[in-house]
Amino acid sequence: MKSDFYEFFCPVKVISGRQALSNLPHEMDQLNVKRALVVTDKGVAGAGLIRYVEDAFQGSACSIGHIFDETPPDSSNVVVNQVAELFKQKNCDCFVAVGGGSCIDTAKGANIVVTEQTDDLMKFRGAERLKKAMKPLLVVPTTAGTGSEVTLVAVISNVQAGVKMAFTSDRLYPNVAILDPKMTMTMPPKITAATGMDALTHAVEAYYCLQKNPISDSLAITAIKLAMGNLVKCVENGKDEDARLAMANSSLIAGIAFSNSMVGVVHALAHATGGVCHVPHGVANAILLPFGMENNLAKRAGEIGELAQYLCGREIPGDDRAKAEAAIQAVRDINKKLNQMSGLPNRLRDAGVTEDKLEAIAKVAVNDGALIYNPEEVTYEEALEILRRAF
Amino acid sequence: MSQSSNKNDSRGLDSGGLAAAGASAASIYPKAKEPLGMNRLFSLSYPVKRGIARVALLALGAGFEYLSRHCDKLKEEISGWEEGRIFALSILSQGPSVTMKKENGAIRCVGEDLKNAEIVFYFKNIDSALMLFAGFIGAHTASAQHRTIVHGDIGIAMEALRAMNIVQSYLYPGLVLKKTFKRAPKMSFGEKILKAKLMLVLLPGIAAAARR
């Protein structure tokens, strides 16, 4: 079960810091592209963040071919095909995703459609099916949680078939990720809390799930340290640029970690909770994380215990089990604090889940691919039990 | 401590330095004990490996056919599958394959054609496939180590994987299951009898599947 064999890959160029966004046209130039299709959503555009992107192009030979700001919260094949069509119509040669996970996934999906010259994404579902070199994709995240700017995954709903299509391929990694603190400053406290807990969940699960490896381990620890040191600060004062930048880094680093070590039962249940009850992914992850850690205590007390010093901010005395329990308690404590500060739900019932939906969530969760990587076996009954405890 | 480090630094990567580094790495990531026979397996020629893999895939196929008619757990697992669902296992890039289809409520081996399969589990190379078939690693470890990839819907793949785990639990001895499964299944007396029966029908089953 230890990492005696692993793969690790992350080809994304990272630019992080104040005014990092100004480098966008230069990076396009380096990739030998000139005309960007910007993929964003109404929330990002409404917050005035696209103006920053437009400003960055001043005085450069690169330009914006079109701004698509109608990305829905859950990307679909219809939107992806629409974006791909715009890409061709407007003679664009690269994608710039400005937003959260859905905008980034939409750009990745449209890139598959454009590159593979297809309108049927269904035949590319699964792992490592994309062989052609894709159009350059540059990403400017406006949330700090998904880590999609450095992952090889895209999840897109198929409206006609009523299924979520998952794609994983080394070709789906963006070329460039730009972390500029001004792009996450407008996030309200509750979303800051939820997305931050998403990042923390990625890092924690990356550290104890089956694909863990020495590189992802070191990244996970760094991401946890950054999140524990800065998430509360960001929620407390959204204008704290240092804290915002640190959380953007935490999210990105956790993204690289989990993209290479995968996640487990927390994500399987959170995906299902989102699918059945439309609970935001970060909220579901925050609620389920301590329960998922408990689920793996028997097999991963050592690894979870190793995280105690980073989650608690001090050395914890005692054996693996005592340390692991302290780590879990630290997650509960930060959840409680974020609940008091921002209203982040701490129980599924507070997030809009009704008890009669738990069975449906468990049923969906046992078919989630993340369960493969969870150290402990999770049956339908066990998934239901975790949900009941988190309810 | 610092003295010792300096000493190592001045010697460069000498044997002492390597040994120290090795010891430190091992304490963090203890190397899994080399399972008996794994190296022997790796040293076989490709045609022999291919032959072993082909027999193993046929055994899996024959196991699916038999158990989908006689094992309640497997029957329950596949009861929700639509008729005609096709899934396959294959070894990249020109290796052997086995394709299975749900027909009349049971699973049938339909040869090696991957064309119509909704789900294909690919092994990236024959050594990885042999490690799984020989019981050195489980399906989840093969996934975690990127030894396998899935083409198709992940949800359907998870259903197929659960079914495959049930079949494997009848094909392998308890000791292997204990080592390769996240949680080794506990078998009732009736299930143990079924396991014994499967062993008896396996050879003719493989022969029949091979003919198809």
Coordinates of C-alpha atoms in Angstrom, one line a residue:
Chain A
M1 CA 0.0 0.0 0.0
K2 CA 3.0 2.2 0.3
S3 CA 4.3 4.2 -2.6
D4 CA 6.8 1.8 -4.0
F5 CA 5.6 2.7 -7.6
Y6 CA 4.1 6.0 -8.6
E7 CA 3.7 8.5 -11.4
F8 CA 3.9 12.2 -11.0
F9 CA 3.2 14.9 -13.5
C10 CA 2.5 18.7 -13.5
P11 CA 3.5 20.7 -16.6
V12 CA 1.7 23.9 -15.6
K13 CA 3.7 27.1 -15.4
V14 CA 2.7 29.0 -12.3
I15 CA 2.9 32.8 -11.9
S16 CA 1.9 34.0 -8.5
G17 CA 1.9 37.4 -6.9
R18 CA 0.5 40.9 -7.0
Q19 CA -0.2 42.1 -10.5
A20 CA 0.7 38.6 -11.8
L21 CA -2.2 39.0 -14.2
S22 CA -0.3 41.6 -16.1
N23 CA 1.9 38.8 -17.4
L24 CA -1.0 37.2 -19.3
P25 CA -0.3 38.7 -22.8
H26 CA 3.4 37.9 -22.4
E27 CA 2.6 34.3 -21.6
M28 CA 0.3 34.1 -24.6
D29 CA 3.2 35.4 -26.7
Q30 CA 5.5 32.7 -25.3
L31 CA 2.9 30.1 -26.3
N32 CA 2.8 31.7 -29.8
V33 CA -0.8 32.6 -29.6
K34 CA -2.4 36.0 -30.1
R35 CA -6.2 35.9 -29.7
A36 CA -7.9 34.7 -26.6
L37 CA -11.4 33.4 -26.0
V38 CA -12.1 34.3 -22.4
V39 CA -14.4 31.9 -20.6
T40 CA -15.9 33.3 -17.4
D41 CA -19.3 33.6 -15.7
K42 CA -21.7 36.4 -14.8
G43 CA -20.6 36.5 -11.2
V44 CA -16.9 37.1 -12.2
A45 CA -17.9 39.7 -14.8
G46 CA -20.3 41.4 -12.4
A47 CA -17.6 41.7 -9.8
G48 CA -15.6 43.7 -12.3
L49 CA -12.8 41.1 -12.6
I50 CA -12.9 40.9 -16.3
R51 CA -11.9 44.6 -16.5
Y52 CA -8.6 43.6 -14.9
V53 CA -8.1 41.0 -17.6
E54 CA -8.9 43.5 -20.3
D55 CA -6.5 46.0 -18.8
A56 CA -3.7 43.5 -18.9
F57 CA -3.9 43.4 -22.7
Q58 CA -3.2 47.1 -23.0
G59 CA 0.0 47.8 -24.9
S60 CA 0.3 44.2 -26.1
A61 CA 0.1 42.6 -29.5
C62 CA -2.3 40.0 -28.1
S63 CA -6.0 40.6 -27.9
I64 CA -9.3 39.2 -26.6
G65 CA -11.3 37.6 -29.4
H66 CA -14.4 37.2 -27.4
I67 CA -15.6 37.1 -23.8
F68 CA -18.0 34.3 -23.0
D69 CA -19.6 35.1 -19.6
E70 CA -22.5 32.6 -19.5
T71 CA -20.8 29.6 -17.9
P72 CA -23.3 28.0 -15.6
P73 CA -22.4 26.7 -12.1
D74 CA -22.2 23.1 -13.5
S75 CA -20.7 23.0 -17.0
S76 CA -22.6 21.0 -19.7
N77 CA -21.9 19.6 -23.1
V78 CA -24.3 22.3 -24.5
V79 CA -22.2 25.1 -23.1
V80 CA -19.0 23.5 -24.1
N81 CA -20.1 23.1 -27.7
Q82 CA -21.3 26.7 -27.7
V83 CA -17.9 27.9 -26.5
A84 CA -16.1 25.7 -29.0
E85 CA -18.2 27.2 -31.8
L86 CA -17.4 30.7 -30.6
F87 CA -13.7 29.8 -30.6
K88 CA -13.9 29.0 -34.3
Q89 CA -16.2 31.9 -35.2
K90 CA -14.1 34.5 -33.5
N91 CA -10.8 33.1 -34.9
C92 CA -9.3 32.6 -31.5
D93 CA -6.2 30.5 -30.9
C94 CA -6.2 30.0 -27.2
F95 CA -8.5 29.8 -24.2
V96 CA -8.2 32.0 -21.1
A97 CA -10.4 30.7 -18.2
V98 CA -11.2 33.3 -15.6
G99 CA -13.3 31.9 -12.7
G100 CA -13.8 28.9 -10.6
G101 CA -13.9 25.2 -11.4
S102 CA -16.9 25.4 -13.8
C103 CA -15.3 28.0 -16.0
I104 CA -12.0 26.1 -16.1
D105 CA -13.8 22.8 -16.9
T106 CA -15.8 24.5 -19.6
A107 CA -12.6 25.8 -21.2
K108 CA -11.1 22.3 -21.0
G109 CA -14.2 20.7 -22.5
A110 CA -14.3 23.2 -25.3
N111 CA -10.7 22.6 -26.0
I112 CA -11.4 18.9 -26.4
V113 CA -14.2 19.7 -28.9
V114 CA -12.0 22.1 -30.9
T115 CA -8.9 19.8 -30.9
E116 CA -10.7 16.6 -31.6
Q117 CA -13.1 18.2 -34.0
T118 CA -16.1 16.6 -32.5
D119 CA -19.3 17.6 -30.9
D120 CA -19.6 14.3 -29.0
L121 CA -17.6 14.4 -25.9
M122 CA -19.0 11.0 -24.8
K123 CA -16.5 9.0 -26.7
F124 CA -13.6 10.7 -24.8
R125 CA -14.9 9.9 -21.3
G126 CA -12.4 8.1 -19.0
A127 CA -8.7 8.2 -18.7
E128 CA -6.0 9.1 -21.1
R129 CA -8.0 9.1 -24.3
L130 CA -6.9 12.4 -25.7
K131 CA -3.9 12.1 -27.9
K132 CA -3.7 15.3 -30.0
A133 CA -1.9 18.5 -28.8
M134 CA -4.5 20.9 -27.5
K135 CA -4.9 24.6 -27.9
P136 CA -3.1 26.6 -25.2
L137 CA -5.1 27.1 -22.0
L138 CA -4.3 29.9 -19.5
V139 CA -6.1 30.0 -16.2
V140 CA -6.8 32.8 -13.8
P141 CA -8.6 31.4 -10.8
T142 CA -11.0 33.7 -9.0
T143 CA -11.7 31.2 -6.2
A144 CA -9.1 29.5 -4.0
G145 CA -10.2 25.9 -3.6
T146 CA -10.8 23.7 -6.7
G147 CA -7.2 23.6 -7.9
S148 CA -8.5 23.0 -11.4
E149 CA -5.8 25.3 -12.7
V150 CA -3.3 22.5 -12.2
T151 CA -5.4 19.4 -12.6
L152 CA -5.8 16.9 -15.5
V153 CA -9.5 16.5 -14.8
A154 CA -12.6 18.0 -16.3
V155 CA -16.2 17.1 -15.3
I156 CA -19.0 18.1 -17.7
S157 CA -22.7 17.2 -17.6
N158 CA -24.2 15.6 -20.6
V159 CA -27.7 17.1 -20.6
Q160 CA -29.2 14.7 -23.1
A161 CA -27.9 11.5 -21.4
G162 CA -28.3 12.9 -17.9
V163 CA -24.8 11.8 -16.8
K164 CA -21.7 13.6 -15.6
M165 CA -18.8 12.9 -17.9
A166 CA -15.4 12.8 -16.4
F167 CA -12.2 13.2 -18.4
T168 CA -8.7 12.8 -17.2
S169 CA -5.7 13.2 -19.5
D170 CA -2.3 14.7 -19.3
R171 CA -3.4 16.8 -22.3
L172 CA -6.0 18.6 -20.1
Y173 CA -3.4 20.3 -17.9
P174 CA -3.5 24.1 -18.5
N175 CA -0.3 25.7 -19.8
V176 CA -0.2 28.5 -17.4
A177 CA -1.9 29.3 -14.0
I178 CA -1.9 32.9 -12.9
L179 CA -2.5 33.6 -9.2
D180 CA -3.2 37.3 -8.6
P181 CA -4.6 38.1 -5.2
K182 CA -6.9 40.9 -6.6
M183 CA -8.8 38.2 -8.5
T184 CA -10.0 36.4 -5.3
M185 CA -10.6 39.5 -3.1
T186 CA -14.2 39.9 -4.0
M187 CA -15.2 36.4 -2.8
P188 CA -17.7 36.7 0.1
P189 CA -16.7 35.2 3.4
K190 CA -18.9 32.1 3.1
I191 CA -17.6 31.2 -0.3
T192 CA -14.0 32.0 0.9
A193 CA -14.6 29.5 3.7
A194 CA -16.1 26.8 1.6
T195 CA -13.5 27.0 -1.2
G196 CA -10.7 27.1 1.4
M197 CA -12.0 24.0 3.0
D198 CA -12.1 22.4 -0.4
A199 CA -8.4 23.1 -0.8
L200 CA -7.7 21.7 2.7
T201 CA -9.7 18.6 1.9
H202 CA -7.7 18.0 -1.3
A203 CA -4.5 18.3 0.7
V204 CA -5.6 16.1 3.6
E205 CA -7.0 13.3 1.4
A206 CA -4.0 13.5 -0.9
Y207 CA -1.8 12.8 2.1
Y208 CA -3.5 9.6 3.1
C209 CA -5.1 8.1 0.0
L210 CA -3.7 5.2 -2.0
Q211 CA -1.9 7.1 -4.7
K212 CA 0.1 9.1 -2.2
N213 CA 3.8 9.5 -3.1
P214 CA 6.8 11.5 -1.7
I215 CA 6.2 14.5 -4.0
S216 CA 2.5 14.8 -3.4
D217 CA 3.1 14.4 0.3
S218 CA 5.4 17.4 0.5
L219 CA 3.0 19.4 -1.5
A220 CA 0.0 18.4 0.7
I221 CA 1.8 19.4 3.8
T222 CA 2.7 22.8 2.4
A223 CA -0.9 23.3 1.2
I224 CA -2.2 22.4 4.7
K225 CA 0.2 24.8 6.4
L226 CA -0.8 27.6 4.1
A227 CA -4.5 26.9 4.5
M228 CA -4.4 26.6 8.3
G229 CA -2.4 29.8 8.6
N230 CA -4.5 31.9 6.2
L231 CA -8.0 30.7 5.7
V232 CA -9.4 32.3 8.8
K233 CA -7.6 35.5 8.0
C234 CA -9.2 35.6 4.5
V235 CA -12.6 35.1 6.0
E236 CA -12.0 37.7 8.7
N237 CA -10.7 40.3 6.3
G238 CA -11.2 39.6 2.6
K239 CA -9.0 42.5 1.7
D240 CA -5.9 40.9 3.2
E241 CA -3.8 40.5 0.0
D242 CA -1.1 38.4 1.7
A243 CA -3.7 35.9 3.1
R244 CA -5.6 35.8 -0.2
L245 CA -2.4 35.0 -2.1
A246 CA -1.4 32.4 0.4
M247 CA -4.8 30.7 0.0
A248 CA -4.5 30.8 -3.8
N249 CA -1.2 29.1 -3.4
S250 CA -2.6 26.6 -1.0
S251 CA -5.4 25.7 -3.4
L252 CA -2.9 25.4 -6.3
I253 CA -0.5 23.3 -4.4
A254 CA -3.2 21.0 -3.0
G255 CA -4.4 20.8 -6.6
I256 CA -1.1 19.5 -7.8
A257 CA -1.0 17.1 -4.9
F258 CA -4.4 15.5 -5.4
S259 CA -4.1 15.5 -9.1
N260 CA -1.2 13.0 -8.5
S261 CA -2.4 11.2 -5.5
M262 CA -6.2 11.4 -5.9
V263 CA -8.8 11.8 -3.2
G264 CA -11.1 9.3 -1.4
V265 CA -14.3 8.8 0.4
V266 CA -14.8 12.5 1.4
H267 CA -14.8 13.5 -2.3
A268 CA -16.9 10.5 -3.3
L269 CA -19.6 11.5 -0.8
A270 CA -19.2 15.2 -1.6
H271 CA -19.7 14.6 -5.3
A272 CA -22.8 12.6 -4.6
T273 CA -24.1 15.1 -2.1
G274 CA -23.6 17.8 -4.8
G275 CA -25.3 15.7 -7.5
V276 CA -28.3 14.7 -5.4
C277 CA -28.9 17.8 -3.2
H278 CA -26.9 20.5 -5.0
V279 CA -24.8 21.3 -2.0
P280 CA -21.7 23.3 -3.1
H281 CA -18.7 21.1 -3.4
G282 CA -16.6 23.0 -0.8
V283 CA -19.4 23.0 1.7
A284 CA -19.9 19.2 1.3
N285 CA -16.2 18.6 1.6
A286 CA -15.9 20.7 4.7
I287 CA -18.7 18.9 6.5
L288 CA -17.6 15.4 5.4
L289 CA -13.8 15.8 5.9
P290 CA -13.6 14.8 9.6
F291 CA -16.0 11.9 9.1
G292 CA -13.9 10.7 6.1
M293 CA -10.7 10.9 8.2
E294 CA -12.4 8.9 10.9
N295 CA -13.4 6.3 8.3
N296 CA -9.7 5.7 7.5
L297 CA -8.4 5.8 11.0
A298 CA -7.9 2.0 11.3
K299 CA -5.7 1.9 8.2
R300 CA -4.2 5.4 8.1
A301 CA -3.8 6.5 11.7
G302 CA 0.0 7.0 11.1
E303 CA -0.5 9.3 8.1
I304 CA -3.4 11.2 9.6
G305 CA -1.4 11.5 12.8
E306 CA 1.5 13.0 10.9
L307 CA -0.8 15.8 9.8
A308 CA -1.7 16.7 13.4
Q309 CA 1.2 19.1 13.9
Y310 CA 0.2 21.0 10.7
L311 CA -3.5 21.0 11.4
C312 CA -3.1 21.8 15.1
G313 CA -0.2 24.1 14.7
R314 CA 1.8 22.4 17.4
E315 CA 3.4 19.0 18.2
I316 CA 0.9 16.6 19.6
P317 CA 2.1 14.1 22.1
G318 CA 1.0 10.5 22.1
D319 CA 0.7 7.6 19.7
D320 CA -0.5 7.6 16.1
R321 CA -4.1 7.2 17.1
A322 CA -4.0 10.1 19.6
K323 CA -2.3 12.3 17.0
A324 CA -4.8 11.3 14.3
E325 CA -7.7 12.1 16.7
A326 CA -6.2 15.5 17.4
A327 CA -5.9 16.1 13.6
I328 CA -9.6 15.3 13.1
Q329 CA -10.5 17.5 16.1
A330 CA -8.5 20.4 14.5
V331 CA -10.6 20.0 11.3
R332 CA -13.8 20.1 13.4
D333 CA -12.5 23.2 15.2
I334 CA -11.7 25.2 12.0
N335 CA -15.1 24.2 10.7
K336 CA -16.8 25.5 13.8
K337 CA -14.8 28.7 13.7
L338 CA -15.7 29.2 10.0
N339 CA -19.3 28.5 10.9
Q340 CA -19.3 31.3 13.5
M341 CA -17.5 33.7 11.2
S342 CA -19.3 33.1 7.9
G343 CA -22.2 30.7 8.4
L344 CA -20.4 27.8 6.7
P345 CA -22.7 24.8 7.5
N346 CA -21.2 22.1 9.8
R347 CA -23.9 19.5 9.3
L348 CA -25.5 18.2 6.1
R349 CA -28.9 19.1 7.5
D350 CA -27.8 22.8 7.6
A351 CA -26.6 22.6 4.0
G352 CA -30.1 21.7 2.7
V353 CA -29.8 17.9 2.7
T354 CA -32.9 16.1 4.0
E355 CA -32.7 12.8 5.7
D356 CA -34.7 11.0 3.0
K357 CA -32.0 11.8 0.5
L358 CA -29.2 10.1 2.4
E359 CA -29.8 6.7 0.8
A360 CA -29.8 8.2 -2.7
I361 CA -26.5 10.0 -1.9
A362 CA -24.9 6.8 -0.7
K363 CA -26.1 4.9 -3.8
V364 CA -24.4 7.5 -6.1
A365 CA -21.3 7.7 -3.9
V366 CA -20.4 4.0 -4.2
N367 CA -20.1 4.4 -8.0
D368 CA -17.7 7.4 -7.6
G369 CA -14.2 6.8 -8.9
A370 CA -12.6 8.4 -5.9
L371 CA -13.6 5.4 -3.8
I372 CA -10.9 3.3 -5.5
Y373 CA -8.2 5.5 -3.9
N374 CA -9.7 5.5 -0.4
P375 CA -7.6 3.3 1.9
E376 CA -10.6 1.7 3.6
E377 CA -13.2 -0.3 1.7
V378 CA -16.5 1.6 1.7
T379 CA -19.7 -0.3 1.1
Y380 CA -23.2 1.3 0.5
E381 CA -24.0 0.6 4.1
E382 CA -20.8 2.2 5.4
A383 CA -21.3 5.3 3.1
L384 CA -24.8 5.6 4.5
E385 CA -23.5 5.4 8.0
I386 CA -20.9 8.2 7.4
L387 CA -23.7 10.4 5.9
R388 CA -26.0 9.7 8.9
R389 CA -23.2 10.8 11.3
A390 CA -22.6 13.9 9.2
F391 CA -26.3 14.7 9.0
Chain B
M1 CA 24.0 15.9 14.0
S2 CA 25.5 18.8 12.0
Q3 CA 29.0 17.3 12.3
S4 CA 27.8 14.1 10.8
S5 CA 26.1 16.0 8.0
N6 CA 29.2 18.0 7.2
K7 CA 31.2 14.9 7.2
N8 CA 28.8 13.3 4.6
D9 CA 28.8 16.5 2.6
S10 CA 32.6 16.6 2.4
R11 CA 32.6 13.0 1.2
G12 CA 30.0 13.7 -1.4
L13 CA 27.7 10.8 -2.3
D14 CA 29.9 8.1 -0.9
S15 CA 28.6 4.8 0.3
G16 CA 28.1 6.1 3.8
G17 CA 26.1 9.0 2.5
L18 CA 24.0 6.8 0.3
A19 CA 23.4 4.4 3.1
A20 CA 22.3 7.2 5.4
A21 CA 20.0 8.7 2.7
G22 CA 18.6 5.2 2.0
A23 CA 17.9 4.6 5.7
S24 CA 16.2 7.9 6.0
A25 CA 14.1 7.4 2.9
A26 CA 13.2 3.9 4.0
S27 CA 12.0 5.1 7.3
I28 CA 9.5 7.4 5.5
Y29 CA 8.6 5.1 2.7
P30 CA 9.4 1.5 3.7
K31 CA 9.9 -0.5 0.5
A32 CA 7.4 -3.2 0.2
K33 CA 8.9 -6.6 0.6
E34 CA 9.5 -8.1 -2.8
P35 CA 6.9 -10.8 -3.1
L36 CA 8.3 -14.3 -3.8
G37 CA 8.4 -15.1 -7.5
M38 CA 7.7 -11.6 -8.8
N39 CA 11.2 -11.2 -10.3
R40 CA 10.9 -14.6 -11.8
L41 CA 7.6 -13.6 -13.4
F42 CA 9.2 -10.4 -14.8
S43 CA 12.1 -12.3 -16.4
L44 CA 9.9 -14.6 -18.5
S45 CA 9.8 -14.0 -22.2
Y46 CA 7.0 -12.0 -23.7
P47 CA 5.3 -14.9 -25.5
V48 CA 5.2 -16.8 -22.2
K49 CA 3.9 -13.8 -20.3
R50 CA 1.3 -13.3 -23.1
G51 CA 0.2 -16.9 -22.7
I52 CA -0.2 -16.6 -18.9
A53 CA -2.1 -13.4 -19.3
R54 CA -4.4 -15.0 -21.9
V55 CA -5.2 -17.9 -19.6
A56 CA -5.8 -15.6 -16.7
L57 CA -8.2 -13.4 -18.7
L58 CA -10.0 -16.5 -19.8
A59 CA -10.2 -17.7 -16.2
L60 CA -11.7 -14.4 -15.3
G61 CA -14.2 -14.6 -18.1
A62 CA -15.1 -18.2 -17.3
G63 CA -15.4 -17.2 -13.6
F64 CA -17.8 -14.4 -14.5
E65 CA -19.9 -16.8 -16.7
Y66 CA -20.2 -19.4 -13.9
L67 CA -20.7 -17.1 -11.0
S68 CA -23.2 -14.8 -12.7
R69 CA -25.4 -17.8 -12.8
H70 CA -24.7 -19.3 -9.4
C71 CA -23.4 -16.6 -7.0
D72 CA -26.1 -14.6 -5.3
K73 CA -23.7 -11.7 -4.6
L74 CA -22.7 -11.3 -8.2
K75 CA -26.3 -11.8 -9.4
E76 CA -27.4 -9.0 -7.2
E77 CA -24.5 -6.8 -8.3
I78 CA -25.3 -7.2 -12.0
S79 CA -29.1 -7.1 -11.5
G80 CA -29.1 -3.4 -12.1
W81 CA -27.0 -3.6 -15.3
E82 CA -28.9 -3.1 -18.6
E83 CA -29.1 -6.1 -20.9
G84 CA -26.3 -6.0 -23.5
R85 CA -23.8 -4.1 -21.4
I86 CA -20.3 -4.9 -22.7
F87 CA -17.1 -4.5 -20.7
A88 CA -13.6 -5.7 -21.4
L89 CA -10.1 -6.0 -20.0
S90 CA -7.2 -5.5 -22.3
I91 CA -3.4 -5.3 -22.2
L92 CA -1.9 -2.4 -24.2
S93 CA -1.2 -2.2 -26.9
Q94 CA -1.4 -5.5 -28.7
G95 CA -1.9 -7.8 -25.8
P96 CA -4.7 -10.2 -25.1
S97 CA -8.1 -9.1 -24.1
V98 CA -11.4 -10.5 -22.8
T99 CA -14.8 -9.0 -23.5
M100 CA -17.9 -9.8 -21.5
K101 CA -21.5 -9.1 -22.1
K102 CA -24.6 -9.2 -20.0
E103 CA -27.1 -11.5 -21.7
N104 CA -30.3 -13.0 -20.3
G105 CA -29.4 -11.7 -16.8
A106 CA -25.9 -13.4 -16.8
I107 CA -22.5 -12.6 -18.0
R108 CA -21.1 -14.2 -21.2
C109 CA -17.6 -14.2 -22.5
V110 CA -17.8 -12.9 -26.1
G111 CA -14.2 -13.0 -27.2
E112 CA -11.6 -10.3 -27.6
D113 CA -13.3 -7.7 -29.6
L114 CA -13.1 -4.3 -27.8
K115 CA -15.0 -2.3 -30.5
N116 CA -18.4 -2.3 -28.8
A117 CA -17.3 -2.3 -25.2
E118 CA -18.7 0.6 -23.1
I119 CA -16.0 0.1 -20.6
V120 CA -12.4 -1.1 -21.2
F121 CA -9.9 -1.6 -18.4
Y122 CA -6.5 -1.3 -20.0
F123 CA -3.3 -2.5 -18.4
K124 CA -0.5 -0.2 -19.5
N125 CA 1.9 -3.2 -19.9
I126 CA 1.9 -7.0 -19.6
D127 CA 4.0 -6.9 -16.4
S128 CA 1.4 -4.9 -14.6
A129 CA -1.3 -7.3 -15.8
L130 CA 0.7 -10.3 -14.5
M131 CA 1.2 -8.6 -11.1
L132 CA -2.5 -8.5 -10.7
F133 CA -3.3 -11.9 -12.2
A134 CA -0.6 -13.5 -10.1
G135 CA -2.1 -12.0 -6.9
F136 CA 0.8 -9.6 -6.1
I137 CA -1.4 -6.6 -6.2
G138 CA -5.1 -5.9 -6.1
A139 CA -7.2 -3.9 -8.5
H140 CA -7.2 -0.8 -6.3
T141 CA -3.4 -0.9 -6.1
A142 CA -3.2 -1.3 -9.8
S143 CA -5.3 1.8 -10.2
A144 CA -3.4 3.8 -7.6
Q145 CA -0.1 2.9 -9.2
H146 CA -1.4 4.0 -12.6
R147 CA -0.9 0.5 -13.9
T148 CA -4.5 0.5 -15.3
I149 CA -6.6 3.1 -17.0
V150 CA -10.3 3.1 -17.8
H151 CA -12.0 4.1 -21.0
G152 CA -15.6 5.0 -20.6
D153 CA -18.0 6.1 -17.8
I154 CA -16.3 5.9 -14.4
G155 CA -19.6 5.1 -12.6
I156 CA -20.1 2.0 -14.9
A157 CA -16.5 1.1 -14.4
M158 CA -17.0 1.1 -10.6
E159 CA -19.9 -1.3 -11.0
A160 CA -17.8 -3.5 -13.2
L161 CA -14.9 -3.3 -10.7
R162 CA -17.2 -4.4 -7.8
A163 CA -18.4 -7.3 -9.9
M164 CA -14.8 -8.2 -10.8
N165 CA -13.8 -8.1 -7.1
I166 CA -16.6 -10.7 -6.4
V167 CA -15.3 -12.9 -9.1
Q168 CA -11.7 -12.5 -7.9
S169 CA -12.7 -13.5 -4.4
Y170 CA -13.7 -16.9 -5.8
L171 CA -10.7 -17.3 -8.0
Y172 CA -7.9 -16.6 -5.4
P173 CA -7.1 -18.3 -2.2
G174 CA -7.8 -16.5 1.1
L175 CA -4.2 -15.6 1.7
V176 CA -3.9 -13.7 -1.6
L177 CA -7.2 -12.0 -0.9
K178 CA -6.0 -10.9 2.5
K179 CA -3.0 -9.3 0.9
T180 CA -4.6 -7.8 -2.2
F181 CA -8.1 -6.7 -1.2
K182 CA -8.7 -3.6 1.0
R183 CA -10.9 -5.9 3.1
A184 CA -10.8 -9.6 2.4
P185 CA -14.3 -10.9 1.9
K186 CA -15.6 -13.4 4.6
M187 CA -17.1 -16.4 2.9
S188 CA -20.0 -18.5 4.2
F189 CA -19.9 -22.3 4.1
G190 CA -22.1 -22.2 1.0
E191 CA -19.8 -19.7 -0.7
K192 CA -16.8 -21.9 0.0
I193 CA -18.6 -24.8 -1.6
L194 CA -19.3 -22.6 -4.6
K195 CA -15.7 -21.7 -4.8
A196 CA -14.7 -25.3 -4.8
K197 CA -17.2 -26.0 -7.6
L198 CA -15.9 -23.1 -9.6
M199 CA -12.4 -24.6 -9.4
L200 CA -13.8 -27.9 -10.8
V201 CA -15.5 -26.2 -13.7
L202 CA -12.8 -23.7 -14.4
L203 CA -10.7 -25.7 -16.8
P204 CA -13.5 -26.8 -19.1
G205 CA -14.8 -23.2 -18.8
I206 CA -11.5 -21.7 -19.9
A207 CA -11.4 -24.1 -22.8
A208 CA -15.0 -23.1 -23.8
A209 CA -14.2 -19.4 -23.5
A210 CA -11.0 -19.9 -25.5
R211 CA -12.9 -21.6 -28.3
R212 CA -15.2 -18.5 -28.5

